[in-house]
PDB file of C-alpha atoms in Angstrom:
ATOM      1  CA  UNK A   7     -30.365-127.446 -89.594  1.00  0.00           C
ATOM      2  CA  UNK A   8     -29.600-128.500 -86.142  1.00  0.00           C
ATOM      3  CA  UNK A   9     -26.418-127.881 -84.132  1.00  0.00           C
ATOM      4  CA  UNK A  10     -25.340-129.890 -81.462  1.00  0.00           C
ATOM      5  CA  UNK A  11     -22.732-128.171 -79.241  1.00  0.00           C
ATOM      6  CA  UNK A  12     -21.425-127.161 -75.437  1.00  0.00           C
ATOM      7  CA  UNK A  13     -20.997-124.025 -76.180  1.00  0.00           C
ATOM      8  CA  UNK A  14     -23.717-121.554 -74.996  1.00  0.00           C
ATOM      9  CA  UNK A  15     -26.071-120.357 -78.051  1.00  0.00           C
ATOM     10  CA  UNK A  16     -25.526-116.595 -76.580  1.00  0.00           C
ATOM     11  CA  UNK A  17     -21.480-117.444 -77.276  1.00  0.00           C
ATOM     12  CA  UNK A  18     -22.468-118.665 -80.970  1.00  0.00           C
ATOM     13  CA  UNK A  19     -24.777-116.302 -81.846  1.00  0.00           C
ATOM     14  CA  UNK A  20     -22.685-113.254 -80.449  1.00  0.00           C
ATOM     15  CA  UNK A  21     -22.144-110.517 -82.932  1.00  0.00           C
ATOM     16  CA  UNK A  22     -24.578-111.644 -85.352  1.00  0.00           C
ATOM     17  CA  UNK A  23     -27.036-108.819 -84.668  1.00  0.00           C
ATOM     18  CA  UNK A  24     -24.255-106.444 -84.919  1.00  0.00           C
ATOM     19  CA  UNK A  25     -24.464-103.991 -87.398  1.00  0.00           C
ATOM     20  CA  UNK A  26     -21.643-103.516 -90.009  1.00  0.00           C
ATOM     21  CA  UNK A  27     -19.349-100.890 -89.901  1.00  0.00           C
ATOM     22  CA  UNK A  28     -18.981 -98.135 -92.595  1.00  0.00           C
ATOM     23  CA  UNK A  29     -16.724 -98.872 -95.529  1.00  0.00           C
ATOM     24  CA  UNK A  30     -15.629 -97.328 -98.337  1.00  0.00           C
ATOM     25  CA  UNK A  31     -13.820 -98.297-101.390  1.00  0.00           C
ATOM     26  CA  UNK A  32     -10.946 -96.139-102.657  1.00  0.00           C
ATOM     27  CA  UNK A  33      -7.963 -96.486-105.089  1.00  0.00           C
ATOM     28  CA  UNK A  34      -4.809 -94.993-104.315  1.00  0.00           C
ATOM     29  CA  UNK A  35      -1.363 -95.669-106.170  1.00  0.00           C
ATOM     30  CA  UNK A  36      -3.340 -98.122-108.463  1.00  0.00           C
ATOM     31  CA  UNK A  37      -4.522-100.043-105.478  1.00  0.00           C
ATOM     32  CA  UNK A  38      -8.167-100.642-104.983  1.00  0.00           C
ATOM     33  CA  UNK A  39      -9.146-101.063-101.139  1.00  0.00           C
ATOM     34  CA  UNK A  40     -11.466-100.941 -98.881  1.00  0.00           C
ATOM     35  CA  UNK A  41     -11.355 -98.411 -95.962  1.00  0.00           C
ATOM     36  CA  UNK A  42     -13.166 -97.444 -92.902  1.00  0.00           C
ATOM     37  CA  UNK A  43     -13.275 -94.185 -93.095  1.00  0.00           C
ATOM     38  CA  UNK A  44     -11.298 -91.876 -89.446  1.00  0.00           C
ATOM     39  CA  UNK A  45     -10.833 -88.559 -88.463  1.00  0.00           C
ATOM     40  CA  UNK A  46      -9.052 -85.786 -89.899  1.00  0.00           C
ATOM     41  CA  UNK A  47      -8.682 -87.626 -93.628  1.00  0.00           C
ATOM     42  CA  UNK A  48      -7.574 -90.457 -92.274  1.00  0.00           C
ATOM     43  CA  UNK A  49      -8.609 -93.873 -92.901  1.00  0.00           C
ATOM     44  CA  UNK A  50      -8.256 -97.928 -91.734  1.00  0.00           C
ATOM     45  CA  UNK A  51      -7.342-100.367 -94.405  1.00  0.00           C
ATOM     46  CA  UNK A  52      -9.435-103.238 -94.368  1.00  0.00           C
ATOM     47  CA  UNK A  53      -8.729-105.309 -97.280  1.00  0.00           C
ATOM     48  CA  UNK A  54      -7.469-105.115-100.909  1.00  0.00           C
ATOM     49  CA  UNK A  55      -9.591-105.064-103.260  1.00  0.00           C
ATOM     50  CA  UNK A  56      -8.080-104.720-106.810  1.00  0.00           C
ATOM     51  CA  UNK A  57      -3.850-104.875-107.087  1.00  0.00           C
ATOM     52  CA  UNK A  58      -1.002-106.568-108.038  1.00  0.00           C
ATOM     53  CA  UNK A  59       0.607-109.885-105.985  1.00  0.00           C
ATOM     54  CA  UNK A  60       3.382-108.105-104.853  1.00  0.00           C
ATOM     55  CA  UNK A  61       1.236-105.385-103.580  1.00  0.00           C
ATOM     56  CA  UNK A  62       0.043-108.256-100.637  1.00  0.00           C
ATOM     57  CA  UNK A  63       3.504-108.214 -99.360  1.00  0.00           C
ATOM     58  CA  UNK A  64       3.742-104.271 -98.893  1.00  0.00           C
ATOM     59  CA  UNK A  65       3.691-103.945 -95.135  1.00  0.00           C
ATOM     60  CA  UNK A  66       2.213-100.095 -96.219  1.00  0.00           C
ATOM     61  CA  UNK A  67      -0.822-101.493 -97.387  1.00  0.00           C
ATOM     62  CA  UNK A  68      -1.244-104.786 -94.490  1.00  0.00           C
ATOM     63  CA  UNK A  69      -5.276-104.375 -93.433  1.00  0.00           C
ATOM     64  CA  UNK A  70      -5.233-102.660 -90.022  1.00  0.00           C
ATOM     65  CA  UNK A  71      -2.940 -99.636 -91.590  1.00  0.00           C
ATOM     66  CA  UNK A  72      -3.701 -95.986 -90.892  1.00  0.00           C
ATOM     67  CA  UNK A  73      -3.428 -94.146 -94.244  1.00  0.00           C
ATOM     68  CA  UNK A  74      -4.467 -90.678 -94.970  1.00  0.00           C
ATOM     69  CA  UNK A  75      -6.497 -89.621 -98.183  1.00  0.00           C
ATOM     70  CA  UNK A  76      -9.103 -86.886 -99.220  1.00  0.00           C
ATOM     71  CA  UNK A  77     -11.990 -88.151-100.267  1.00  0.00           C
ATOM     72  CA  UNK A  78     -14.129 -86.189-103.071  1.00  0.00           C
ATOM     73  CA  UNK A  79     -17.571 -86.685-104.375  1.00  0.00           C
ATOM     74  CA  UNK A  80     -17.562 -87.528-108.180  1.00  0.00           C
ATOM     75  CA  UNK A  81     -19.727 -85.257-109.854  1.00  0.00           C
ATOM     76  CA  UNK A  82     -20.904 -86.733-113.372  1.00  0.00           C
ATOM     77  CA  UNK A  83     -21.928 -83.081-115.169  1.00  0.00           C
ATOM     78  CA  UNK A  84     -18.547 -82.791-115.424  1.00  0.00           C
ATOM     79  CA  UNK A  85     -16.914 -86.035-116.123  1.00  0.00           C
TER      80      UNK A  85
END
């Protein structure tokens, strides 16, 4: 593939070397997203995952949110 452009290649190819931040995928009230995990329990909305249409238009769960949430490690000898 060739690209023709003005742009300097260090502009285009910014970011692309960048390693991916951690995420996480919870579900709370129903709602699966996806979080990057904070401090102190807290946590970054990202996207939705998994949820109702109505659920878009809930300013509460916009991507960019702070919410707060424990997270706990599902142990399967008990499930």
């Amino acid at each position: 593939m060739t690209l023709y452009t003005v742009i300097p290649m260090e502009t285009i190819w910014e970011g692309s070397l960048k390693e991916p931040e951690l995420t996480a995928d919870i579900q709370i009230n129903g709602i699966l997203m996806q979080v990057m995990p904070r401090q102190n329990n807290t946590a970054q909305i990202v996207r939705l995952l998994n949820c109702s249409l109505a659920d878009y238009l809930n300013p509460a769960y916009a991507p960019g949110q702070i919410i707060s949430y424990l997270p706990y490690l599902k142990n399967e000898a008990f499930d």
